[in-house]
PDB file of C-alpha atoms in Angstrom:
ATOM      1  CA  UNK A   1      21.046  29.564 -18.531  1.00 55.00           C
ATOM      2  CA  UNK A   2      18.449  27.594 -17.165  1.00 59.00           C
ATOM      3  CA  UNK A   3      15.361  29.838 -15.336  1.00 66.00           C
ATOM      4  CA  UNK A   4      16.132  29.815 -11.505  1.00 73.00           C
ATOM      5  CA  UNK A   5      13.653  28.194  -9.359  1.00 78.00           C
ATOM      6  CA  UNK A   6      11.139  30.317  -7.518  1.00 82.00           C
ATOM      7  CA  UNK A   7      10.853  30.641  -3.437  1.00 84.00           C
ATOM      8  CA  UNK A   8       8.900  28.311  -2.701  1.00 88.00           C
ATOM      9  CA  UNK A   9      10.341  25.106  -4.457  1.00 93.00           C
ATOM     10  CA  UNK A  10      13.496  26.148  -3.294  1.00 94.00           C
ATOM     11  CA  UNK A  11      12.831  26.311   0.550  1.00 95.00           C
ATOM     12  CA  UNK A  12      10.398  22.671   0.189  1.00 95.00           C
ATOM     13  CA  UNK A  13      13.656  21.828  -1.261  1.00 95.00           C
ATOM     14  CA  UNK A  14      15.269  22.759   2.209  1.00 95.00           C
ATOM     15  CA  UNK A  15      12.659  21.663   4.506  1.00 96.00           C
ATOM     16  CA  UNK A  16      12.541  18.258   2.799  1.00 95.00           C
ATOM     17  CA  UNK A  17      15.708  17.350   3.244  1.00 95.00           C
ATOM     18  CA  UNK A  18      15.683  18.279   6.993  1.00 95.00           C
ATOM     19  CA  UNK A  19      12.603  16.297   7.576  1.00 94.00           C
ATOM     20  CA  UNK A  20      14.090  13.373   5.716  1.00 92.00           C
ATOM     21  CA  UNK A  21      17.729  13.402   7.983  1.00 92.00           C
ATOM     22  CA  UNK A  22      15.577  13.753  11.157  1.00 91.00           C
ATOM     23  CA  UNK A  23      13.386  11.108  10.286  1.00 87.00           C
ATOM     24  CA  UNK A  24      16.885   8.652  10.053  1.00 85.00           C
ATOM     25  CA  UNK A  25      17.797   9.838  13.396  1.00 85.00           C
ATOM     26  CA  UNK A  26      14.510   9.287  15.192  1.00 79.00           C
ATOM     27  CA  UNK A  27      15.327   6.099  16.013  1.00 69.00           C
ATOM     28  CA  UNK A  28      18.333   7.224  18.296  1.00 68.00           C
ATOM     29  CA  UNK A  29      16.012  10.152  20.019  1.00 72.00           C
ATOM     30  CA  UNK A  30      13.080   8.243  20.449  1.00 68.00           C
ATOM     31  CA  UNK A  31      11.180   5.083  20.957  1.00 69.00           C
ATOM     32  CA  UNK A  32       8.600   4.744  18.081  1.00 68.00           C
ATOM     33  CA  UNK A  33       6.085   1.787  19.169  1.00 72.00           C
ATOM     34  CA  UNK A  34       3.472   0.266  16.939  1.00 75.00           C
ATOM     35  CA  UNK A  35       0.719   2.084  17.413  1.00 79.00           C
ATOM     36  CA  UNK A  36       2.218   5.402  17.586  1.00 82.00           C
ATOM     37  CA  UNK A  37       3.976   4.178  14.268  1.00 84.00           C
ATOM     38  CA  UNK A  38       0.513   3.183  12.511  1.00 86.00           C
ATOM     39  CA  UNK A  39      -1.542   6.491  13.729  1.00 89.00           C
ATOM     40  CA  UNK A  40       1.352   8.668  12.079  1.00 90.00           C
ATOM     41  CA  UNK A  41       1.533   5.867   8.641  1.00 90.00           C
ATOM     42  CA  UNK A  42      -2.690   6.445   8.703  1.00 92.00           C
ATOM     43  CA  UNK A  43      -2.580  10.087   8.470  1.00 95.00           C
ATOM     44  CA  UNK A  44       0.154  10.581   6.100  1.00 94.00           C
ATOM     45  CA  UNK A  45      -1.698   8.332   3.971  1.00 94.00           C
ATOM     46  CA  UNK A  46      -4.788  10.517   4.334  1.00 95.00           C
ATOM     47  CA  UNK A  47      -3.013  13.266   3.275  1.00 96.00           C
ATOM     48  CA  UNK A  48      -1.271  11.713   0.546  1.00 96.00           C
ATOM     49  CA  UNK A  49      -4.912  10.388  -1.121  1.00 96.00           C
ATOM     50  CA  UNK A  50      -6.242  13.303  -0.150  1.00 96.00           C
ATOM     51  CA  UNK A  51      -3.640  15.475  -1.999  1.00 96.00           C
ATOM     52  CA  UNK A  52      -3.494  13.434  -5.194  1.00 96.00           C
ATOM     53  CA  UNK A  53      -7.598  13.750  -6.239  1.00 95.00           C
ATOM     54  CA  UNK A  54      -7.919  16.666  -4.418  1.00 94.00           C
ATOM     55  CA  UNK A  55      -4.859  18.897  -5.788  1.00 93.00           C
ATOM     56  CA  UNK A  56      -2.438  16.891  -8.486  1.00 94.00           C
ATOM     57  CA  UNK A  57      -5.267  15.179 -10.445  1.00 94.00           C
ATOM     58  CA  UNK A  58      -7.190  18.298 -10.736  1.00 92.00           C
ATOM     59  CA  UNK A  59      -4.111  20.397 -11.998  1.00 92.00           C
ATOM     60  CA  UNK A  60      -3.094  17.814 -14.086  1.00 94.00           C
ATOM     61  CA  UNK A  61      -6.414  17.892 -16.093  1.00 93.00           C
ATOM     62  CA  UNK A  62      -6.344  21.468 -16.243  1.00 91.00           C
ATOM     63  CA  UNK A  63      -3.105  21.012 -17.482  1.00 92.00           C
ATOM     64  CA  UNK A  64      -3.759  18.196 -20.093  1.00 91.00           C
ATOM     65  CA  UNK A  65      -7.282  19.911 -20.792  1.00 89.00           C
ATOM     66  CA  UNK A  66      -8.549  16.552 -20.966  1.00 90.00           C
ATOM     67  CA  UNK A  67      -9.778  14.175 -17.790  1.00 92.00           C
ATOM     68  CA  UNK A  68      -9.272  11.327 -19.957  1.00 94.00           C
ATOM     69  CA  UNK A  69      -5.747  11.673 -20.472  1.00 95.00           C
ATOM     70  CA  UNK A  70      -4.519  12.706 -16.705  1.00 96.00           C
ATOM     71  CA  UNK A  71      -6.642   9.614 -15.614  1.00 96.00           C
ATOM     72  CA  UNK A  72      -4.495   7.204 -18.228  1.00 97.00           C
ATOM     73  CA  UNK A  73      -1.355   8.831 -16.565  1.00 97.00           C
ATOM     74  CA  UNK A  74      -2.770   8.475 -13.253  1.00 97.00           C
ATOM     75  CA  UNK A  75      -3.435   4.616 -13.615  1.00 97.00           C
ATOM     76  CA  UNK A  76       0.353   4.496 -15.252  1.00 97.00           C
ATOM     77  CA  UNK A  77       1.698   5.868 -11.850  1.00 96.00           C
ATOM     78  CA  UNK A  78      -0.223   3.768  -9.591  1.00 97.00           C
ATOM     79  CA  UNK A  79       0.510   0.788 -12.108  1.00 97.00           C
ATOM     80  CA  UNK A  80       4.137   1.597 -12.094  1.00 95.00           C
ATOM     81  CA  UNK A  81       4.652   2.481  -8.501  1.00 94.00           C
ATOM     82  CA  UNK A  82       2.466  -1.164  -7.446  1.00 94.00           C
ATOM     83  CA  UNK A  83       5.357  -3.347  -9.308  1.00 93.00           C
ATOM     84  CA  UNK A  84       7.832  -1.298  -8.370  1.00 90.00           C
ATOM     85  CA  UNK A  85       7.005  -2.038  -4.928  1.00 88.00           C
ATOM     86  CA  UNK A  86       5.825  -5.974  -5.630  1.00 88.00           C
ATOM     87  CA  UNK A  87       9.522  -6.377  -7.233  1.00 86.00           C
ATOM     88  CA  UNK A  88      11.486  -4.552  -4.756  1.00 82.00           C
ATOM     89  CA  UNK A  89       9.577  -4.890  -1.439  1.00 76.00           C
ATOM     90  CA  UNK A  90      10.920  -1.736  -0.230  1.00 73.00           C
ATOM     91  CA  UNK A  91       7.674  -0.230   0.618  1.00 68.00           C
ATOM     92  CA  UNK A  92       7.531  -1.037   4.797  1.00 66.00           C
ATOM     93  CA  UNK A  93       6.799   1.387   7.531  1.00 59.00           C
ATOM     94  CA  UNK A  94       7.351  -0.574  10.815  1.00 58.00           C
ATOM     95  CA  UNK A  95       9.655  -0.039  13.793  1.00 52.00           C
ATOM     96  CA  UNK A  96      12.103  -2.358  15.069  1.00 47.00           C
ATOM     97  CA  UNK A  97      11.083  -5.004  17.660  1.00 45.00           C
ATOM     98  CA  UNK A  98       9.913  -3.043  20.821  1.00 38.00           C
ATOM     99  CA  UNK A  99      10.225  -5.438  24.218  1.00 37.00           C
ATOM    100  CA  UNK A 100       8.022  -3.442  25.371  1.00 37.00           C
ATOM    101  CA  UNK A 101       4.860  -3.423  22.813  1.00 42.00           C
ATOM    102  CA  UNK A 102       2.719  -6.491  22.685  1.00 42.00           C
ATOM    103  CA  UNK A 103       4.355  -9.392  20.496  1.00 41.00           C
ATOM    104  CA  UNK A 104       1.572  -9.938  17.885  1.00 40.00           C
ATOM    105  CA  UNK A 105       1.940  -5.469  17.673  1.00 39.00           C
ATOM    106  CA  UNK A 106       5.603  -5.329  16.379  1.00 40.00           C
ATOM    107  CA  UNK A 107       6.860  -6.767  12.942  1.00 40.00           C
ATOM    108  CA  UNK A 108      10.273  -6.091  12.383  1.00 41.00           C
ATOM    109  CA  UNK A 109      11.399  -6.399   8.482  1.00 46.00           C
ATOM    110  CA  UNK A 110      14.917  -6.693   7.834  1.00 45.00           C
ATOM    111  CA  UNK A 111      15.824  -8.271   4.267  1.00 47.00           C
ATOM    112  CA  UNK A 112      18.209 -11.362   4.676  1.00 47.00           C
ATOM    113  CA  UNK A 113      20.079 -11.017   1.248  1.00 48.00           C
ATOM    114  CA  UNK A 114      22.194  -8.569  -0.823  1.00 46.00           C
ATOM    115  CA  UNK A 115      19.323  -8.636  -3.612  1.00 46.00           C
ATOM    116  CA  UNK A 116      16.941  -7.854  -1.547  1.00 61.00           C
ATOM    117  CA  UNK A 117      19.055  -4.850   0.382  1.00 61.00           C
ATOM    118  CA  UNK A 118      19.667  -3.683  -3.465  1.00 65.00           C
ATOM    119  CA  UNK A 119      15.890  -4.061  -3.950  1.00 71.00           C
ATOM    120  CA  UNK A 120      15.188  -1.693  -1.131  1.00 74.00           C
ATOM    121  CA  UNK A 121      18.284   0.514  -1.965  1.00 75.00           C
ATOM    122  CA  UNK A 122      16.771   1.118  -5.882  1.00 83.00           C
ATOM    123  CA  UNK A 123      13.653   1.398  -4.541  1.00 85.00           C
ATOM    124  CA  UNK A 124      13.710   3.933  -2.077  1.00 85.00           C
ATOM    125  CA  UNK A 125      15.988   5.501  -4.698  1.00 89.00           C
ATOM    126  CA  UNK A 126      12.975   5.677  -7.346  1.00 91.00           C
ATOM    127  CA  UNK A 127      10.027   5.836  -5.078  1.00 91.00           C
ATOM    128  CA  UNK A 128      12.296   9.576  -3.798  1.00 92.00           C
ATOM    129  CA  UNK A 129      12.879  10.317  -7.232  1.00 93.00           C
ATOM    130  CA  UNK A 130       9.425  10.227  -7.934  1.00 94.00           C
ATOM    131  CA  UNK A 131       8.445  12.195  -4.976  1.00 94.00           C
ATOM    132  CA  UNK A 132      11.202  14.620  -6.039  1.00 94.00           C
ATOM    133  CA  UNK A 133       9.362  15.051  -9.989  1.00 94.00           C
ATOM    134  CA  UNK A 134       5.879  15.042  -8.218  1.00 95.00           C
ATOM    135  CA  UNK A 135       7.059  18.568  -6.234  1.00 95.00           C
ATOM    136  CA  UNK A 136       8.720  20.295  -9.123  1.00 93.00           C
ATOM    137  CA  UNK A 137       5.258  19.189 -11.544  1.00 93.00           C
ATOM    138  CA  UNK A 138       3.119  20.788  -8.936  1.00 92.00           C
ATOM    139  CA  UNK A 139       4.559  23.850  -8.275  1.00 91.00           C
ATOM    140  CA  UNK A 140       5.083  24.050 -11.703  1.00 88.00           C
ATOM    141  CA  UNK A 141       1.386  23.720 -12.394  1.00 87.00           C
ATOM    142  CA  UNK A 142       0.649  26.212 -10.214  1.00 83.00           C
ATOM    143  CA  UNK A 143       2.227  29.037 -10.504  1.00 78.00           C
ATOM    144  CA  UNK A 144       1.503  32.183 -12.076  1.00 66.00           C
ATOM    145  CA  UNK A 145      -2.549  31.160 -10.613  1.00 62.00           C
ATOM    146  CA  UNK A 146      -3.462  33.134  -8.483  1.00 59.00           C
ATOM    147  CA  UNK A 147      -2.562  34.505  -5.275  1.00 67.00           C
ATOM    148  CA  UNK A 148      -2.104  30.948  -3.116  1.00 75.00           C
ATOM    149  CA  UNK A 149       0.965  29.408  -2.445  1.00 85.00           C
ATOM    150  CA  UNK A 150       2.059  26.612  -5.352  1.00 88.00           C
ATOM    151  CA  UNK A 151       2.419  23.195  -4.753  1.00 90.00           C
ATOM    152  CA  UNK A 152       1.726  23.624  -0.874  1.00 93.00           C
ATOM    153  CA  UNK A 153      -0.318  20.133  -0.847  1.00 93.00           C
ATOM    154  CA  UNK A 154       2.545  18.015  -2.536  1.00 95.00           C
ATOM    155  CA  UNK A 155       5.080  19.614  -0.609  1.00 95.00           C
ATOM    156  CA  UNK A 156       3.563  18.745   2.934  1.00 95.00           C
ATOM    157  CA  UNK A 157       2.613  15.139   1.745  1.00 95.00           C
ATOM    158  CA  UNK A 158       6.114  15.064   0.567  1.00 95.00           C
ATOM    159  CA  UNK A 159       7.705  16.308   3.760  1.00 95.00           C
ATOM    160  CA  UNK A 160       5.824  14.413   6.089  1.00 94.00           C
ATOM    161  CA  UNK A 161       6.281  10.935   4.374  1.00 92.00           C
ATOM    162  CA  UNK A 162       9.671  11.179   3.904  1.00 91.00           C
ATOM    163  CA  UNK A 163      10.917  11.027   7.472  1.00 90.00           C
ATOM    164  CA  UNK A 164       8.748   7.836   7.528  1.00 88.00           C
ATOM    165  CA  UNK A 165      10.389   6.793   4.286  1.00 86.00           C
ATOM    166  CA  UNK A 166      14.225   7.538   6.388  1.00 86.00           C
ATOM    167  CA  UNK A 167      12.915   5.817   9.442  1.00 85.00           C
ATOM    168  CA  UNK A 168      12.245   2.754   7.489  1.00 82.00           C
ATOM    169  CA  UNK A 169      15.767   2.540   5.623  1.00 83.00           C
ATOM    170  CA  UNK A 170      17.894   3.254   8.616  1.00 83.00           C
ATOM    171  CA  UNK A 171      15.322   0.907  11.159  1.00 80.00           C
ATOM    172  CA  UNK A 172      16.469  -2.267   7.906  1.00 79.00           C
ATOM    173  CA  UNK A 173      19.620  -1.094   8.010  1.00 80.00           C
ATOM    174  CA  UNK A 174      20.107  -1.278  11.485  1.00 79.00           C
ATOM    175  CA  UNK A 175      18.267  -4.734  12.085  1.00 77.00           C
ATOM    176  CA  UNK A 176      20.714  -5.828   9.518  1.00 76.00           C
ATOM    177  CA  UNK A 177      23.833  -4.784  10.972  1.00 81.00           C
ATOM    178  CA  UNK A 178      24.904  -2.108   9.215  1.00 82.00           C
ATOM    179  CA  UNK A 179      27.052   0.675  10.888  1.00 87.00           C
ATOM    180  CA  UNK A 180      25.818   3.809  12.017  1.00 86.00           C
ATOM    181  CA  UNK A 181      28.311   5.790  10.083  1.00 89.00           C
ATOM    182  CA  UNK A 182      26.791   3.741   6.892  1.00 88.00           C
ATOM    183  CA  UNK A 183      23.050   4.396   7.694  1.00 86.00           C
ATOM    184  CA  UNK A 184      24.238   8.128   7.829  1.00 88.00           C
ATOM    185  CA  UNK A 185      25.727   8.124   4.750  1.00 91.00           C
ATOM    186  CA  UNK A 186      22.514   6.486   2.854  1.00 88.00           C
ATOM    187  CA  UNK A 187      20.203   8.779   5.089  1.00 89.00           C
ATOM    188  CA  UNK A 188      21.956  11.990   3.059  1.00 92.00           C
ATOM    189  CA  UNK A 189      21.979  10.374  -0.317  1.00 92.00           C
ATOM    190  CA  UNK A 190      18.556   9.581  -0.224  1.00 89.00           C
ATOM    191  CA  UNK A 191      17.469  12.890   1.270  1.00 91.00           C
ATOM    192  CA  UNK A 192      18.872  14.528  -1.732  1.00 93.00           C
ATOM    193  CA  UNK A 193      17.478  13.083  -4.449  1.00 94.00           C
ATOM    194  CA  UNK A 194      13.752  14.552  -3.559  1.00 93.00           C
ATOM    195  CA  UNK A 195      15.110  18.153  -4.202  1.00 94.00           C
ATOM    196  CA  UNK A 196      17.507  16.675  -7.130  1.00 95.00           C
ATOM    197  CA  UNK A 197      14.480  15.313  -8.696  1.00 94.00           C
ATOM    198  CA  UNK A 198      12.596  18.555  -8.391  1.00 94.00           C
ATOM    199  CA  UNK A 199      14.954  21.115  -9.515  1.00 92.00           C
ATOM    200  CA  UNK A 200      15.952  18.676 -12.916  1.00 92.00           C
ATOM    201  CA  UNK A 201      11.807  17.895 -13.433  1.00 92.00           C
ATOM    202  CA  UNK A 202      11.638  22.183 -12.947  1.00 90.00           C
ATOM    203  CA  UNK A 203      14.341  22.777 -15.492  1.00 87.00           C
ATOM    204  CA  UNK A 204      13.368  20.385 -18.453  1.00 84.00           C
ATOM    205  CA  UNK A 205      10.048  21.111 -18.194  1.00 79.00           C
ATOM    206  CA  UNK A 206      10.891  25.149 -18.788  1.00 67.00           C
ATOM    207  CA  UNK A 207      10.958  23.272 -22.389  1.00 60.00           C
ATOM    208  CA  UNK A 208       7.820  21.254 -21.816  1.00 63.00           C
ATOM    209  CA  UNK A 209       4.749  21.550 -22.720  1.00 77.00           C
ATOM    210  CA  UNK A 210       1.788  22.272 -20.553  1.00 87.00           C
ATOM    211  CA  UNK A 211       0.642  18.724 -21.685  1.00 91.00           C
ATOM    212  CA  UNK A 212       3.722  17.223 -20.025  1.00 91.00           C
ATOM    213  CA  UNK A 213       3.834  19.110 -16.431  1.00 92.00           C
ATOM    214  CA  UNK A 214       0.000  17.814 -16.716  1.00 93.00           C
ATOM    215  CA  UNK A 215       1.259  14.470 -17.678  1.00 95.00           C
ATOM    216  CA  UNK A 216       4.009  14.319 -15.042  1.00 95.00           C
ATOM    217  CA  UNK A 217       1.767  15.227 -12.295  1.00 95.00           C
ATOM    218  CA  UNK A 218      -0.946  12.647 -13.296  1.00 96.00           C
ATOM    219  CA  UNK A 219       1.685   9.892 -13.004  1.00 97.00           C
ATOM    220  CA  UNK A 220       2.710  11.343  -9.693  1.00 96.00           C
ATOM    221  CA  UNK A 221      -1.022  11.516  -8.620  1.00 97.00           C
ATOM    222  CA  UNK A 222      -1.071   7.862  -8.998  1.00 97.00           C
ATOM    223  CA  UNK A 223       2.353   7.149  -7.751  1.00 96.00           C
ATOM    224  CA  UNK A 224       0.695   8.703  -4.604  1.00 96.00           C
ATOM    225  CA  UNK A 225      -2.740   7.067  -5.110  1.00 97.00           C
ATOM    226  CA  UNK A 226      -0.665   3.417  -4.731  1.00 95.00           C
ATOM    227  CA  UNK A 227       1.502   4.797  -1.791  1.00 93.00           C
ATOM    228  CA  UNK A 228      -1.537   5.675   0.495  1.00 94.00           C
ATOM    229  CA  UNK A 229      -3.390   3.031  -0.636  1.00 93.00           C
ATOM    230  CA  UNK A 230      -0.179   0.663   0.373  1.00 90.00           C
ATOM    231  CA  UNK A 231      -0.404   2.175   3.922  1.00 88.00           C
ATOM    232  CA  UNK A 232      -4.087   1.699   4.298  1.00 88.00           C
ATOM    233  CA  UNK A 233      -5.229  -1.503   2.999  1.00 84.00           C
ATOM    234  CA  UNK A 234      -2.724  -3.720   5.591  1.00 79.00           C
ATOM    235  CA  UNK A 235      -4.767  -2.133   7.942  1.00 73.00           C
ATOM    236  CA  UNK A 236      -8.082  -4.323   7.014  1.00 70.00           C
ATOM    237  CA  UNK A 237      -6.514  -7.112   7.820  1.00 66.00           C
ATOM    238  CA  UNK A 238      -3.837  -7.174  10.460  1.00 66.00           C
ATOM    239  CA  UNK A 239      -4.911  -3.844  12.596  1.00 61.00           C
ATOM    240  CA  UNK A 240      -7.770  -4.819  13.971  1.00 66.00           C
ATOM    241  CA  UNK A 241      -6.516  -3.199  17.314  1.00 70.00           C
ATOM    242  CA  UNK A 242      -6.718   0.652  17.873  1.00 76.00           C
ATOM    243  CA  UNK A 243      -9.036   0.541  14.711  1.00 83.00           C
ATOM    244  CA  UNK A 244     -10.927   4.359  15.794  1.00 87.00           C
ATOM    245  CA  UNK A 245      -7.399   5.951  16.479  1.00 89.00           C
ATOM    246  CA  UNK A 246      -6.417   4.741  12.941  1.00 90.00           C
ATOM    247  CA  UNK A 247      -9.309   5.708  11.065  1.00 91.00           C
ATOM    248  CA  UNK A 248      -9.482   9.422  12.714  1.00 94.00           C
ATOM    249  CA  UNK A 249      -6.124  10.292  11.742  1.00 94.00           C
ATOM    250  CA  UNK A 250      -6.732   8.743   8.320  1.00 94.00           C
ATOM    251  CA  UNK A 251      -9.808  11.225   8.029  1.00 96.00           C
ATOM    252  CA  UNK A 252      -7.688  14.210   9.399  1.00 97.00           C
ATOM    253  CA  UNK A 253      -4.976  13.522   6.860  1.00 96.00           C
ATOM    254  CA  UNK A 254      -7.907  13.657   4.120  1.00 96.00           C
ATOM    255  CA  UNK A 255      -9.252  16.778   5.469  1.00 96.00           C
ATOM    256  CA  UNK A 256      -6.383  18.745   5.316  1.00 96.00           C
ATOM    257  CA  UNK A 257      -5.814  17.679   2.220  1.00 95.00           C
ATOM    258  CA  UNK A 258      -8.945  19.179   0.984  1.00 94.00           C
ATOM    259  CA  UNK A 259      -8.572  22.413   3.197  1.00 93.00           C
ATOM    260  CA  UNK A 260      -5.389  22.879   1.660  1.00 91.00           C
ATOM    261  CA  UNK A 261      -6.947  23.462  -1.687  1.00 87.00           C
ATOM    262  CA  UNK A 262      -8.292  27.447  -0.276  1.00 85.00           C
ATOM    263  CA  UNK A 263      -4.393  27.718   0.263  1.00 81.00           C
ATOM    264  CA  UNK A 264      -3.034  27.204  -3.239  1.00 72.00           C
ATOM    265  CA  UNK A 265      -5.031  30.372  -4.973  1.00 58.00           C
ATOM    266  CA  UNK A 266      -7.890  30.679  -7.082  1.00 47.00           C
ATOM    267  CA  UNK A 267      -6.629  27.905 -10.237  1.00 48.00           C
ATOM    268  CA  UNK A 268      -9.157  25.505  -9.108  1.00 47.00           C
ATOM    269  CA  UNK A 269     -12.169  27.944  -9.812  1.00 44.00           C
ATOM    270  CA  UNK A 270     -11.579  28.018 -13.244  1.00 47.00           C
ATOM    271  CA  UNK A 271     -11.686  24.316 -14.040  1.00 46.00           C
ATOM    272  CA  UNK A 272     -15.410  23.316 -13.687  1.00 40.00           C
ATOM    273  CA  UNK A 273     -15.661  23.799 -17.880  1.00 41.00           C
TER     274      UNK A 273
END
């Protein structure tokens, strides 16, 4: 029988797939502009960078009880997660044409082929996956440390990226034609497999040894690494508009990130030697 999944991993389960349906259906409650769009895409990518060096990189050379090694794993995520995204193009955060917002301030994306709709189908698929594995590694790291609440840092970088993630899908699907009954249908599926890829990474790694959960979350600490990093550096070039509103809630994102680390107990005390 394989050992249940504690509290906490079980509820970011939850929350994460509520997050990810209401981010599908914000585009039917609300009007997302550009720049509302970008300050929300800056942030989460603070928090996301912020999260994997301040939390996932750390545990994972704790974990691997060598820096060396969860930096090669690190550089295999961001490596993997980079062509994943240069192959598929799935990787786009932008709402659909607003009349309303300036013309040179809206880019709407909407693939033109069935390959490329598979490429963003598989992709989103993968990139969720890995999002999924990246939760159950961290609170798998982390508990039995301390007093602080496991994983805590993943999980809110995880819930707040994937409504942006749904929002995406359903705003291509939409510009493409698809029905709404069909954008529901791929909303759910792809809400699921963050908490399917959790509670299978939490149950083979009961196996595992502490040098894989290490090695797992390195890989998602880069997977994150190229994610923010894929959010921020379009900014150089084609936001030069509302650059202090960006750059503020890029620095907020990063300094939760870091507070968070008082939250998740004591673990990171111990790994100065």
């Amino acid at each position: 029988c394989p050992p249940m999944p504690p509290g906490p991993l079980i509820l970011y389960c939850v929350l994460v797939v509520v997050a990810s349906l209401i981010g599908g259906l914000l585009p039917g409650w609300m009007r997302l502009g550009h720049t509302r769009m970008q300050v929300m895409v800056s942030f989460v990518a603070g928090l996301m960078l912020g999260v994997a060096l301040f939390h996932m990189l750390v545990h994972a050379a704790h974990h691997t009880h060598t820096l060396d090694t969860a930096v090669l794993w690190t550089v295999i995520g961001l490596l993997t997660m980079f062509f994943l995204i240069r192959t598929l193009d799935f990787h786009h955060h932008e709402p659909v044409h607003d009349p309303e917002e300036h013309e040179g301030h809206a880019h709407p994306i909407a693939p033109q082929s069935p390959l490329s709709w598979a490429g963003v189908a598989v992709g989103f698929a993968l990139h969720t996956t890995i999002d999924g594995i990246a939760l159950g590694a961290s609170v798998r790291a982390e508990s039995g440390h301390g007093d602080g609440i496991p994983g805590l840092g993943t999980f809110l970088a995880v819930l707040l990226h994937k409504p942006l993630d749904a929002l995406a899908v359903v705003a291509l699907m939409a510009a493409g034609g698809w029905s709404k009954r069909s954008r529901l249908l791929v909303n759910v599926g792809l809400a699921a497999l963050c908490p399917l890829g959790a509670l299978l990474f939490w149950w083979g790694a009961g196996a595992g040894s502490s040098v894989f959960v290490g090695s797992a979350l390195a890989f998602s600490a880069g997977v994150f690494l190229c994610v923010s990093l894929a959010d921020l550096l379009p900014e150089l070039q084609f936001h030069s508009h509302d650059r202090l509103k960006l750059s503020v809630a890029l620095l907020l994102g990063v300094a939760l990130a870091y507070c968070l680390v008082f939250l998740e107990g004591d673990m990171h005390h111990g790994h100065a030697h």
